Coordinates of C-alpha atoms in Angstrom, one line a residue:
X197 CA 18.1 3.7 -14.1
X198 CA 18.2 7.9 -14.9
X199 CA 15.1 8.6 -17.2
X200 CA 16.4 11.6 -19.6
X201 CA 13.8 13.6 -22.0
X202 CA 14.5 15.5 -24.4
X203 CA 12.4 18.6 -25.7
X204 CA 14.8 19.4 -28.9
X205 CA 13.2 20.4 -32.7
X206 CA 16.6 20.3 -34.6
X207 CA 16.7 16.2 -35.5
X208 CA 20.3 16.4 -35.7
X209 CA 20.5 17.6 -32.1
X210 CA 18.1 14.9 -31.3
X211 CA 20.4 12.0 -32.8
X212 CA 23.6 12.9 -31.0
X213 CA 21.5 12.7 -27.7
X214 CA 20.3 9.7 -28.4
X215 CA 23.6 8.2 -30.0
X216 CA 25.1 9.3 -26.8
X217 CA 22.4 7.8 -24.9
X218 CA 22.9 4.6 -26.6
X219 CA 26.8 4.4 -25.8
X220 CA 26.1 4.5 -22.1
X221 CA 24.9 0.7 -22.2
X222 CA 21.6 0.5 -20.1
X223 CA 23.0 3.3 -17.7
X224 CA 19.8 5.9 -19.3
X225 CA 16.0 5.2 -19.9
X226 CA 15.1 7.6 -22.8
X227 CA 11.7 8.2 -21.8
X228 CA 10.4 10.6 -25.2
X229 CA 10.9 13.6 -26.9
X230 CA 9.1 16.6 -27.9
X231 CA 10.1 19.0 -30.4
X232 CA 8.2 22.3 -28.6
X233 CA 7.4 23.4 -25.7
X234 CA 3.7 22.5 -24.9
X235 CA 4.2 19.1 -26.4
X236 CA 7.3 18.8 -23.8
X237 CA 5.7 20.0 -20.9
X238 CA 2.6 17.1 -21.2
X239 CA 4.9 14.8 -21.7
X240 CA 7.2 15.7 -19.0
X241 CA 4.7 15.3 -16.3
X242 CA 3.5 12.2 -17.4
X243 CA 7.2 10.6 -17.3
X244 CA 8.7 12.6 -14.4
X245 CA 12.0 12.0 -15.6
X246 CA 15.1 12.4 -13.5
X247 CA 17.0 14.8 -16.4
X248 CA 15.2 17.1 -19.0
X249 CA 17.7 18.0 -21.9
X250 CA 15.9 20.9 -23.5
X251 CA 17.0 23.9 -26.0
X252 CA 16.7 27.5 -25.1
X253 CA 14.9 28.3 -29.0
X254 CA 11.8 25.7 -28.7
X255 CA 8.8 26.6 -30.0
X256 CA 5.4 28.3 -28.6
X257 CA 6.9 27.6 -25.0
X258 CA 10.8 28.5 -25.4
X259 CA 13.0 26.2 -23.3
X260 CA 13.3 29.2 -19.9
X261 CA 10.0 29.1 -19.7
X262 CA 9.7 25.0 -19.6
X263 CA 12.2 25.3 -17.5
X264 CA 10.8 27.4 -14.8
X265 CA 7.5 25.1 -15.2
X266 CA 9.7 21.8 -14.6
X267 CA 11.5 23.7 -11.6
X268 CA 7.8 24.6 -10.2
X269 CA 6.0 21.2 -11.4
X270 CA 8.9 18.7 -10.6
X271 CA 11.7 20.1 -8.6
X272 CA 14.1 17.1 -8.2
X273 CA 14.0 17.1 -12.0
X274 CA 17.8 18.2 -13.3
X275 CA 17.6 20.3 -16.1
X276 CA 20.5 21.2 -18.8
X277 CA 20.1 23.8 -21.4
X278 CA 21.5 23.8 -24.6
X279 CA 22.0 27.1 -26.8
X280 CA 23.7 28.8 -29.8
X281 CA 24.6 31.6 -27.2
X282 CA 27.6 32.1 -25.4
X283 CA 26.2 35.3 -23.5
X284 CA 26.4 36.3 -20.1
X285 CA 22.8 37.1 -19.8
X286 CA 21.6 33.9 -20.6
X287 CA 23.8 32.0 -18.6
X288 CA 22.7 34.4 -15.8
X289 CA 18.7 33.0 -16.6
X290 CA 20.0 29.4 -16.6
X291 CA 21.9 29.9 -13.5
X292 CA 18.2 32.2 -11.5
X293 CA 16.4 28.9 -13.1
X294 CA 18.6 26.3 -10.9
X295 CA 19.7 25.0 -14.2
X296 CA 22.2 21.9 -14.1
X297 CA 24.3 22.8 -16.6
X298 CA 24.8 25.2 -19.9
X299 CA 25.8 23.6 -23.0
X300 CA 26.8 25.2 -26.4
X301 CA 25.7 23.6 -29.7
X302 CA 26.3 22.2 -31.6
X303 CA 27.2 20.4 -28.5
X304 CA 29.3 17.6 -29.0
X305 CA 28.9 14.3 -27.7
X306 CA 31.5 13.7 -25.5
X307 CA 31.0 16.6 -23.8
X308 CA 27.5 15.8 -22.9
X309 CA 28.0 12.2 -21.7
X310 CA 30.3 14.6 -19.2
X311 CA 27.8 15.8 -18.1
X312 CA 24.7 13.6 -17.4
X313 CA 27.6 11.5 -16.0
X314 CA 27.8 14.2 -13.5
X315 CA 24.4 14.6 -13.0
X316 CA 23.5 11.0 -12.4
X317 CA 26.0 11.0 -9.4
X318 CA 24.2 13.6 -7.9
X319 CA 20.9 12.3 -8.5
X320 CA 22.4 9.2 -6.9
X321 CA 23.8 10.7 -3.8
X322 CA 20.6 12.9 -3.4
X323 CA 18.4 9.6 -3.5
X324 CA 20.6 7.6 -1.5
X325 CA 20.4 10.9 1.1
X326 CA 16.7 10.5 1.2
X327 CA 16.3 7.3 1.4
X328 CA 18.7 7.6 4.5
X329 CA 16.3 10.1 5.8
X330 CA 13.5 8.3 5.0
X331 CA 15.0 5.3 7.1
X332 CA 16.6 7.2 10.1
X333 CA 13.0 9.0 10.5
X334 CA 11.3 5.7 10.2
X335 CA 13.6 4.0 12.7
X336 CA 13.5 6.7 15.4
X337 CA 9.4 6.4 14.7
X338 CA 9.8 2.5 15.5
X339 CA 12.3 3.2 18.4
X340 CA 10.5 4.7 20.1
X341 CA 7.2 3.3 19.5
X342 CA 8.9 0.0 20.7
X343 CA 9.8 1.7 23.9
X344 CA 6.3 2.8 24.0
X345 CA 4.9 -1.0 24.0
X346 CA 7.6 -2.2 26.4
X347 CA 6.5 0.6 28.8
X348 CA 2.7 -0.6 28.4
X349 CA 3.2 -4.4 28.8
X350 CA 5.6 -4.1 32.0
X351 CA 2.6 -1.6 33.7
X352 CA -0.3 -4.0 32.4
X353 CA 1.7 -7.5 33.6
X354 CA 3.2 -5.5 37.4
X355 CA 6.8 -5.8 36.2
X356 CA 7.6 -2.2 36.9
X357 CA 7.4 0.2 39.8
X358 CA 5.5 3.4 39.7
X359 CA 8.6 5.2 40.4
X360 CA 10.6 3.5 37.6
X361 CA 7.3 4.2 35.3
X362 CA 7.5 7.7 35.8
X363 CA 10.7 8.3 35.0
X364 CA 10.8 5.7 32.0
X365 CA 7.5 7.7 30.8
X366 CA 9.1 11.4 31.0
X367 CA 11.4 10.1 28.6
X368 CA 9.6 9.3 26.1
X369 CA 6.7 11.7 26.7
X370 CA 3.9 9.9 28.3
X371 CA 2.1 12.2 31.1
X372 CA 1.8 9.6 34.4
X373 CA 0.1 11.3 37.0
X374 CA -2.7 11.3 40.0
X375 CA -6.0 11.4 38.1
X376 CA -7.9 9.0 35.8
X377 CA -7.2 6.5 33.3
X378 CA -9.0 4.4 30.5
X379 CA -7.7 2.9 27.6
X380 CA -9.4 3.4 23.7
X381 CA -8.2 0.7 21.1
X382 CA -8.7 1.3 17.2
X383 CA -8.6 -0.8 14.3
X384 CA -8.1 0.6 10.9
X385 CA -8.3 -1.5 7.8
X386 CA -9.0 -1.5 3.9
X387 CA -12.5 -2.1 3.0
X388 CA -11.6 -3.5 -0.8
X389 CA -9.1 -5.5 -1.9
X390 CA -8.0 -3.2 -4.4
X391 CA -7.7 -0.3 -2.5
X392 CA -4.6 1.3 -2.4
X393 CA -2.3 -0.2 -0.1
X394 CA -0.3 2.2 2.0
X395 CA -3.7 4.1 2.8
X396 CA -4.2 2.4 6.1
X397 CA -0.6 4.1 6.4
X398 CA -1.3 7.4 5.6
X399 CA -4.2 7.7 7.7
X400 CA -2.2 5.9 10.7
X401 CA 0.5 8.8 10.1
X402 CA -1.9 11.4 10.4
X403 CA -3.3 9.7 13.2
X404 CA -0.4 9.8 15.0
X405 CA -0.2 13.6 14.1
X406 CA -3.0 14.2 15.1
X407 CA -2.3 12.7 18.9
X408 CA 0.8 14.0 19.2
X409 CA -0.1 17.5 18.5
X410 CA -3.6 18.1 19.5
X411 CA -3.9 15.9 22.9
X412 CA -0.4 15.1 23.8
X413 CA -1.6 16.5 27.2
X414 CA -4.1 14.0 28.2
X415 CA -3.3 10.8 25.3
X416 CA -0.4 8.4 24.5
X417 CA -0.6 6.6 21.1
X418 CA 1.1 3.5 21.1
X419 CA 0.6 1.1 17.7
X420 CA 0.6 -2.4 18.5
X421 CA 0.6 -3.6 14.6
X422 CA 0.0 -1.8 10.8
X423 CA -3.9 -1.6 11.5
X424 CA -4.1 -1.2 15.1
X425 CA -3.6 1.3 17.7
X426 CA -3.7 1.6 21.9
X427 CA -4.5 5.0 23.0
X428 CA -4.2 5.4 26.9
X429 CA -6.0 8.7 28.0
X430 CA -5.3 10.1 31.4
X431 CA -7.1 13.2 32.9
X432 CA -7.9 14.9 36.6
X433 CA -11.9 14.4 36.9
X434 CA -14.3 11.9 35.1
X435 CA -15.9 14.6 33.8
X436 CA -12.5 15.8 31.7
X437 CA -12.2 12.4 30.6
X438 CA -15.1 11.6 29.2
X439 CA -14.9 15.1 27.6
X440 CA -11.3 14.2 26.3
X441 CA -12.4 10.8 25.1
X442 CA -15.2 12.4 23.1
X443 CA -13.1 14.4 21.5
X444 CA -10.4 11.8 20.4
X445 CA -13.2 9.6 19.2
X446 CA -14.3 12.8 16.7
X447 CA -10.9 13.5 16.0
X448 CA -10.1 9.4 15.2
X449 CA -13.1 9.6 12.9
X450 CA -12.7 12.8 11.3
X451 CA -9.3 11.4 9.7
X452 CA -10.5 8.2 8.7
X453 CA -13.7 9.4 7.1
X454 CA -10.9 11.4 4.5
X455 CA -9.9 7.9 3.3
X456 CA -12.9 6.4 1.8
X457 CA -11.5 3.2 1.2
X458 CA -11.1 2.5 4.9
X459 CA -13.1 0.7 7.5
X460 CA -12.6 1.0 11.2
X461 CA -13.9 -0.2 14.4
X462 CA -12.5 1.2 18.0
X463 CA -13.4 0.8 21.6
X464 CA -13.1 2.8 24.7
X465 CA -12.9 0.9 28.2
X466 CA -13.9 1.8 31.7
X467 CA -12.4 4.8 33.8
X468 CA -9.5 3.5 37.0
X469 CA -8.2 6.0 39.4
X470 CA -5.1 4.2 39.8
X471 CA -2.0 3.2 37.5
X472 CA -2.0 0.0 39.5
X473 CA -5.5 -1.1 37.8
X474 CA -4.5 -0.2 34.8
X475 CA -4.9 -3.9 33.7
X476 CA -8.7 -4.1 34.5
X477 CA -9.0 -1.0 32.7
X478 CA -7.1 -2.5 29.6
X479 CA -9.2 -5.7 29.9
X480 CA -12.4 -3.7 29.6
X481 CA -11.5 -1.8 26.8
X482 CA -10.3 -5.5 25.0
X483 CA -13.9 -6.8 25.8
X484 CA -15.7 -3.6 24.1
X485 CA -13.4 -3.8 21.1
X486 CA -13.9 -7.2 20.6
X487 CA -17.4 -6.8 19.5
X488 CA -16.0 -6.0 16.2
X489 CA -16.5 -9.5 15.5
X490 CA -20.3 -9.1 15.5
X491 CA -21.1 -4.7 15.3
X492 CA -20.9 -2.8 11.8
X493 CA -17.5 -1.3 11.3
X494 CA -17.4 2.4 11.2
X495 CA -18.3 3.2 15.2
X496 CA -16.1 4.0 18.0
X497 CA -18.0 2.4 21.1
X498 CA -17.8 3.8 24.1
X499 CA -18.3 2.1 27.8
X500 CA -20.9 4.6 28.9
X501 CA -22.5 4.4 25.8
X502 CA -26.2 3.9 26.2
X503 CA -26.5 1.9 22.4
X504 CA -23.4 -0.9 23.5
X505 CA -26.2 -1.4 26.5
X506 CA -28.6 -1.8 23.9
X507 CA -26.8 -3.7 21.9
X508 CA -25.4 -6.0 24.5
X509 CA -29.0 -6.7 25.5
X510 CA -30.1 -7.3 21.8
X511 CA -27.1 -9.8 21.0
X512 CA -27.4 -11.7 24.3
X513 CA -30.6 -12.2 25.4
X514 CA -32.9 -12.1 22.7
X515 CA -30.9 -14.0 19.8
X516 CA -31.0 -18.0 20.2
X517 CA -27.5 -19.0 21.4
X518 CA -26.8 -21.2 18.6
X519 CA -28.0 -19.0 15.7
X520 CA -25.8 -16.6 17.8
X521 CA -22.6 -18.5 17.8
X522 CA -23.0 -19.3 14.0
X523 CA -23.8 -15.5 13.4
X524 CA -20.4 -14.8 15.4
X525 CA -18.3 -17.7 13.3
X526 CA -19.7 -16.4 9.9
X527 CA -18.7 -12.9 10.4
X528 CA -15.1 -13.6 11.8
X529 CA -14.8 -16.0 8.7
X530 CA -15.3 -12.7 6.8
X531 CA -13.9 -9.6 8.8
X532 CA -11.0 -11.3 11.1
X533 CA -7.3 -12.2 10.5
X534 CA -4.9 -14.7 12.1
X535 CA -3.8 -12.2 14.2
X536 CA -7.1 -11.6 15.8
X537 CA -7.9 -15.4 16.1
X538 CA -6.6 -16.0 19.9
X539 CA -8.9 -12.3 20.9
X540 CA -11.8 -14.4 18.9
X541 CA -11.8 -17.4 20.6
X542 CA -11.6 -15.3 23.8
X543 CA -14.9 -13.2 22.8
X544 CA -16.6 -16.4 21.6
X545 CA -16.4 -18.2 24.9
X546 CA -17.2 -15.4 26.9
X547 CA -20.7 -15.0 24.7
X548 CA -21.4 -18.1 24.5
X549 CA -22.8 -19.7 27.9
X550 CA -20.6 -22.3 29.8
X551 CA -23.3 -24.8 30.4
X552 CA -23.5 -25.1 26.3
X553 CA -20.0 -27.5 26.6
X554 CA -20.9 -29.5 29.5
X555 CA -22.9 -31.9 28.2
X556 CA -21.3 -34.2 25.2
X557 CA -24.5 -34.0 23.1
X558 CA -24.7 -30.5 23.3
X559 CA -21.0 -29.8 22.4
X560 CA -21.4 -32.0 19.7
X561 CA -24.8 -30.3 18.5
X562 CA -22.8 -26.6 18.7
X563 CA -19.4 -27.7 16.8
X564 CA -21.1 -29.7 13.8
X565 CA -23.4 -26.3 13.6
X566 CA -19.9 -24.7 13.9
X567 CA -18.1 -26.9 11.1
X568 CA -21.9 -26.2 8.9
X569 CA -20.7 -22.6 8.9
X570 CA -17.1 -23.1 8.0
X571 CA -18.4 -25.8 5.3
X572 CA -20.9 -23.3 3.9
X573 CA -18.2 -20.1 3.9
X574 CA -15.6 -22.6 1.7
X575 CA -18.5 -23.2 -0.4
X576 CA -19.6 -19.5 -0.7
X577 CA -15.6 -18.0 -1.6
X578 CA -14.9 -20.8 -4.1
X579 CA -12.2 -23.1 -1.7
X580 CA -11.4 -26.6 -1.9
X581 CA -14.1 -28.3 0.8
X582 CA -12.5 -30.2 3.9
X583 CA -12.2 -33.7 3.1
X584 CA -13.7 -36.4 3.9
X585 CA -10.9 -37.8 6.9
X586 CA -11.0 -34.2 8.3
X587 CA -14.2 -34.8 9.0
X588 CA -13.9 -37.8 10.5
X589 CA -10.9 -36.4 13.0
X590 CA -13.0 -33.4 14.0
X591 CA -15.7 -35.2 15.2
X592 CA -13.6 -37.5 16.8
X593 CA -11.6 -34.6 18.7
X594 CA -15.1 -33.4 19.8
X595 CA -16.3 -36.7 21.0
X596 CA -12.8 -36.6 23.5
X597 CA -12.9 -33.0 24.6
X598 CA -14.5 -32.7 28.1
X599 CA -13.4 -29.5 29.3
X600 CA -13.9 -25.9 28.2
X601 CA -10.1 -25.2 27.0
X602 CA -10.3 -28.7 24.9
X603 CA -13.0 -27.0 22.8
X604 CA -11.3 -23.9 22.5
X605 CA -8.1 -25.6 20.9
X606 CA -10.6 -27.9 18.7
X607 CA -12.2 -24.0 17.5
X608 CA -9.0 -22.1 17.1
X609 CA -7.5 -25.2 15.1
X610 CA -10.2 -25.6 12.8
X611 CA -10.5 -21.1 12.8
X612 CA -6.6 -20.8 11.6
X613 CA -6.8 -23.7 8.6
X614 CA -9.8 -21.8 7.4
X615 CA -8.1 -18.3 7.4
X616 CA -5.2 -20.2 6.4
X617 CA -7.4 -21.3 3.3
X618 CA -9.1 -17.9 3.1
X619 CA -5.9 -16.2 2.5
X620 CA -4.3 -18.5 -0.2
X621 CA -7.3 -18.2 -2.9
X622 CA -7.5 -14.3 -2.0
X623 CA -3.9 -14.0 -3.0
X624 CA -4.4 -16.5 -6.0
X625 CA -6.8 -13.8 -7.4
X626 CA -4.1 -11.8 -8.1
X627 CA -2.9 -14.3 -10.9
X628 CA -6.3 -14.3 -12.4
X629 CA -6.1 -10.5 -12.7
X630 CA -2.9 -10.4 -13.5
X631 CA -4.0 -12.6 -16.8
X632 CA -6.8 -10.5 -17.3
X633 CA -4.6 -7.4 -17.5
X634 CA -2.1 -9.6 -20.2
X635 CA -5.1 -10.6 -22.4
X636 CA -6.1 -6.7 -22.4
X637 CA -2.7 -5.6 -23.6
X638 CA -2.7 -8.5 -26.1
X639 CA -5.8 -7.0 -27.6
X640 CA -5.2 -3.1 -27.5
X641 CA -1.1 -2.9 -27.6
X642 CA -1.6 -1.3 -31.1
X643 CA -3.4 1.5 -29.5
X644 CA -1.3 4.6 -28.0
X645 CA -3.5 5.6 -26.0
X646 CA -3.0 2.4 -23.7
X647 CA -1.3 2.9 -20.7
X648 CA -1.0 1.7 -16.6
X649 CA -4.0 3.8 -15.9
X650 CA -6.2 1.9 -18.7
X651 CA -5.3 -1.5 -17.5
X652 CA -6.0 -0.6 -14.0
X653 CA -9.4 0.6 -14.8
X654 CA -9.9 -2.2 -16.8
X655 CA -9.3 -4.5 -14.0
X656 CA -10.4 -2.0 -11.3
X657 CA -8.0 -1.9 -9.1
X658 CA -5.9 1.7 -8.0
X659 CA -3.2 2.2 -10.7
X660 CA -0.3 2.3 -7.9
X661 CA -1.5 -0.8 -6.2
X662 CA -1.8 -2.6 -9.7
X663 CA 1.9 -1.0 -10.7
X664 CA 2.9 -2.8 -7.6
X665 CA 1.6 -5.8 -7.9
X666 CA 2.0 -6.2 -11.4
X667 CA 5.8 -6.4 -10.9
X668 CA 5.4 -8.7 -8.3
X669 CA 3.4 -11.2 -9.9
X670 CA 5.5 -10.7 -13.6
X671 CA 8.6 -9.5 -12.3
X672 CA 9.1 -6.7 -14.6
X673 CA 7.7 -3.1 -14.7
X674 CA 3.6 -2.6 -16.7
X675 CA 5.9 -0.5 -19.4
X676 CA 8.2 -3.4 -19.4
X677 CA 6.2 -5.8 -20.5
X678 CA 4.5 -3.7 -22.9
X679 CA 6.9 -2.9 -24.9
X680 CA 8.2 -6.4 -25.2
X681 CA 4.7 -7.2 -26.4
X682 CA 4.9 -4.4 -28.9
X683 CA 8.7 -6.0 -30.1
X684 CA 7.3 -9.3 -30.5
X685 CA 4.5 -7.7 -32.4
X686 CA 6.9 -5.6 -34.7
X687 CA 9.6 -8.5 -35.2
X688 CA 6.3 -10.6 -36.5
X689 CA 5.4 -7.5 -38.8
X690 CA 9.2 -7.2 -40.3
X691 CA 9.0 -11.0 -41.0
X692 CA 6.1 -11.7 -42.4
X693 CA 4.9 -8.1 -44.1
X694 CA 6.5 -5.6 -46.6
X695 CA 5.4 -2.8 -44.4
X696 CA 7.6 0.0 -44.2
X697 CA 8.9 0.6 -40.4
X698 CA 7.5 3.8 -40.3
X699 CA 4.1 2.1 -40.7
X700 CA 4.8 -1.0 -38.2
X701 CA 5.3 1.7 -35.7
X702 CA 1.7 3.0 -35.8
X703 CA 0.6 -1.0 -35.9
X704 CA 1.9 -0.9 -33.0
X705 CA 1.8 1.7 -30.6
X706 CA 4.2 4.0 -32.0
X707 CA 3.7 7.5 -33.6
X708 CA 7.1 8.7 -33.6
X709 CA 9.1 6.2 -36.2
X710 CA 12.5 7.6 -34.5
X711 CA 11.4 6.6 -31.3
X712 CA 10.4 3.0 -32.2
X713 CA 13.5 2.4 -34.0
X714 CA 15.2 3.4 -31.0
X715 CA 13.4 0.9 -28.7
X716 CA 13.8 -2.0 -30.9
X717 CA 17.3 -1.3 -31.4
X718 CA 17.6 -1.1 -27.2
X719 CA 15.6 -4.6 -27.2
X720 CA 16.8 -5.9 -30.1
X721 CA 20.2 -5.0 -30.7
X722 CA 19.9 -3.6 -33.9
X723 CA 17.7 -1.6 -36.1
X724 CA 14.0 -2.5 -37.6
X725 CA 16.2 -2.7 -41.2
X726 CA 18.9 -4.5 -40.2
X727 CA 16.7 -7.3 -38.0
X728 CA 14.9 -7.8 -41.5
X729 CA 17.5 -8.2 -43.4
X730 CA 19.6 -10.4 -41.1
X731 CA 16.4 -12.6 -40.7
X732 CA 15.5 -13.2 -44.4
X733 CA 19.3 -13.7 -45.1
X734 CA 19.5 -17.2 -42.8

């Protein structure tokens, strides 16, 4: 729908917009009004609306300068003009502004649904061009992304020759060469729940910016899903590679320190000479990265690094094995997602020594300690406990598992129903805010200063992310569903009270009367007066 505004102080000009407005049968949001300039301009930025309507005569800001502001502030925004002037030099002002079109008054009302008619096909074609754009630049991004991956896996699994690497690389930019290689993976996520949603995106773009234009000599970026990335680094000496990787880490972090609602956690593997071991030096970098199930978030580790020694020795030989595995359950319960599970289970076993699963009595003593955890973590985040026959079959699929790969199916089945679980009550707390959010407007829909920013605050959550979820959830728009609250609150108030509508309005919500009426008639299908009268005539 094209949202129109109108900055106007002659009423009668105000009522043949709006009359014509009204004859275009939902085709127009009128978003407000103003009747001078300042007031306009406020109001303006607030609604961004796709077509301002403004006169040349407004006053303290006259309608050139609002018009040069709009141009400046909101430059997709198409402007018409009206005037009592038919001169050449005025036109020429409208025309140096960028101004839509030029309209005389008293401009008549057929004449002016010509024209926003003409302008909302332009505004159409113009969004439908950048949303073609937007989708051919996001495609080519994919494309060749995908290419990116498919070149990675056939070199990691041996499916490809060197020869046929080369030249597939070339193409899409990737430097293979005599020298060294190590691999760096990253992980980038949102530390809240109610942080914005596309900043992991944001950062990843300017990640990938950053890659491409500051090391696309000596790093390929390849993104293997929304929060993780694959950087392979290739340089001439061991020397220039630890140098390089030093100075991606700083780089990685530098961006993702802008976004403070992110988390992240990377790892950087050990150094191979040849593009033929490129597998043991993908394996080592998976190993270092995988003790984001267990480190703080917030560090890029490092294989040379004299803390991961530390900390290797600190996790593995001075913590009790079993407090140890439950310390590694609990926090994967917390930080890890389904698509991480298979890497967990990897990582566990390979902490956890194999002579803890040989003996039945001890794989029995580690897995109840294991279901403990998970019992205690559904207890903890408020999800329905296992039941009682569960139990029963997990401890019967321990008693039959004798080998080390029966344990691991018996720990990754009981891992994915708990994320499983996990995931369902963290998206039922949307409803819960969501009805939050309704009892607030029930309770403060009289006031004008209420608005999506409020509500978000009053819920916490980022006013885009709660816009967007909001509509998901209701299925309607925050202003939506406001207004109709405000309707059902007025219809009540011409029932049942002998309040003028001028004073209903400021009940609730409204402090232009003109503009009320002309949102009840667009949800009501007639006027304040008439819906009282009809009403108390049945």
């Amino acid at each position: 729908m094209i949202k129109v505004f109108l900055a106007e102080n002659e009423s009668s000009v105000r009522d043949t917009v709006r009359d014509a407005l009204d004859r275009k049968n939902g085709e127009y949001e009128f978003v407000g009004e103003a009747a001078d300039g300042k007031e306009a301009y406020t109001k303006i930025l607030k609604e961004k609306p796709d077509i301002l309507i403004t006169d040349i005569q407004l006053p303290v800001i006259d309608g050139y300068k609002l018009s040069r502001l709009i141009r400046d502030a909101l430059p997709d925004t198409k402007i018409i003009i009206l005037s009592e002037y038919e001169d050449f030099e005025y036109m020429r002002l409208a025309v140096n502004l960028g101004v839509a079109d030029y309209l005389l008054k008293p401009v008549k009302p057929e004449i002016l649904s010509e024209s926003l008619n003409q302008l909302r096909e332009a505004l159409e074609k113009e969004k439908k061009g950048r949303r073609l754009q937007k989708w051919k630049k996001r495609f080519d991004s994919r494309m060749l992304n995908h290419m990116k991956v498919s070149l990675l896996n056939e070199l990691l699994q041996g499916k490809i020759s060197e020869d046929e690497a080369h030249r597939r690389a070339a193409i899409i930019g990737i430097q293979l060469g005599p020298g060294i290689y190590r691999f760096l993976f990253l992980r980038v996520w949102t530390g809240r729940d109610d942080q914005l949603g596309d900043e992991t995106e944001k950062a990843g773009c300017e990640i990938e910016y950053c890659v491409d234009k500051d090391f696309k000599e000596v790093a390929a970026c390849f993104r293997s899903s929304s929060e993780r990335w694959v950087f392979l680094l290739h340089a001439e000496s061991m020397e220039e590679i630890r140098d390089e990787t030093i100075r991606l880490k700083n780089s990685l972090e530098r961006i993702i320190r802008k976004y403070p609602g992110l988390e992240y956690f990377g790892g950087a593997g050990s150094c191979v000479r040849q593009i033929s071991q490129l597998q043991n030096a993908f394996e080592t970098a998976d190993r270092i990265f995988s003790r984001r199930f267990i480190s703080d978030p917030g560090q890029i580790i490092v294989a040379e690094d004299d803390s991961l020694k530390e900390k290797e020795s600190l996790s593995t030989e001075n913590l009790d094995k079993m407090e140890y595995s439950r310390l590694l359950i609990e926090r994967f319960l917390v930080k890890g997602s389904v698509e991480e599970l298979d890497s967990f289970i990897g990582f566990y076993f390979s902490e956890i020594p194999e002579e803890h699963f040989q003996s039945l009595l001890m794989r029995q003593y580690l897995s109840v300690d294991i279901f403990i955890t998970i019992n205690s973590f559904y207890k903890q985040n408020g999800i329905d406990r296992i039941k009682e026959q569960y139990i029963e079959k997990f401890i019967e699929r321990i008693q039959r598992a004798h080998t080390l790969e029966q344990m691991k199916v018996i720990l990754h089945d009981m891992l994915a129903d708990t994320l499983e679980r996990r995931n369902a009550v963290s998206g039922n707390k949307y409803t819960r805010i969501i009805e939050t959010a309704k009892k607030y407007v029930e309770e403060h829909y009289m006031s004008e200063n209420i608005s999506l920013n409020s509500v978000a605050t009053y819920v916490n959550m980022n006013s885009s992310y709660f816009s967007s979820v909001f509509r998901k959830e209701t299925g309607r728009t925050f202003v939506e569903y406001l207004t109709e609250v405000r309707m059902e609150k007025a219809r009540e108030l011409l029932l049942c009270s002998s309040l003028k509508i001028a004073e209903i309005a400021y009940k609730v919500g409204y402090n232009d009367p003109q503009y009320f009426s002309y949102l009840f008639r667009k949800y009501n299908y007639c006027s304040p007066k008439e819906f009282r009268h009809r009403k108390r005539d049945i």
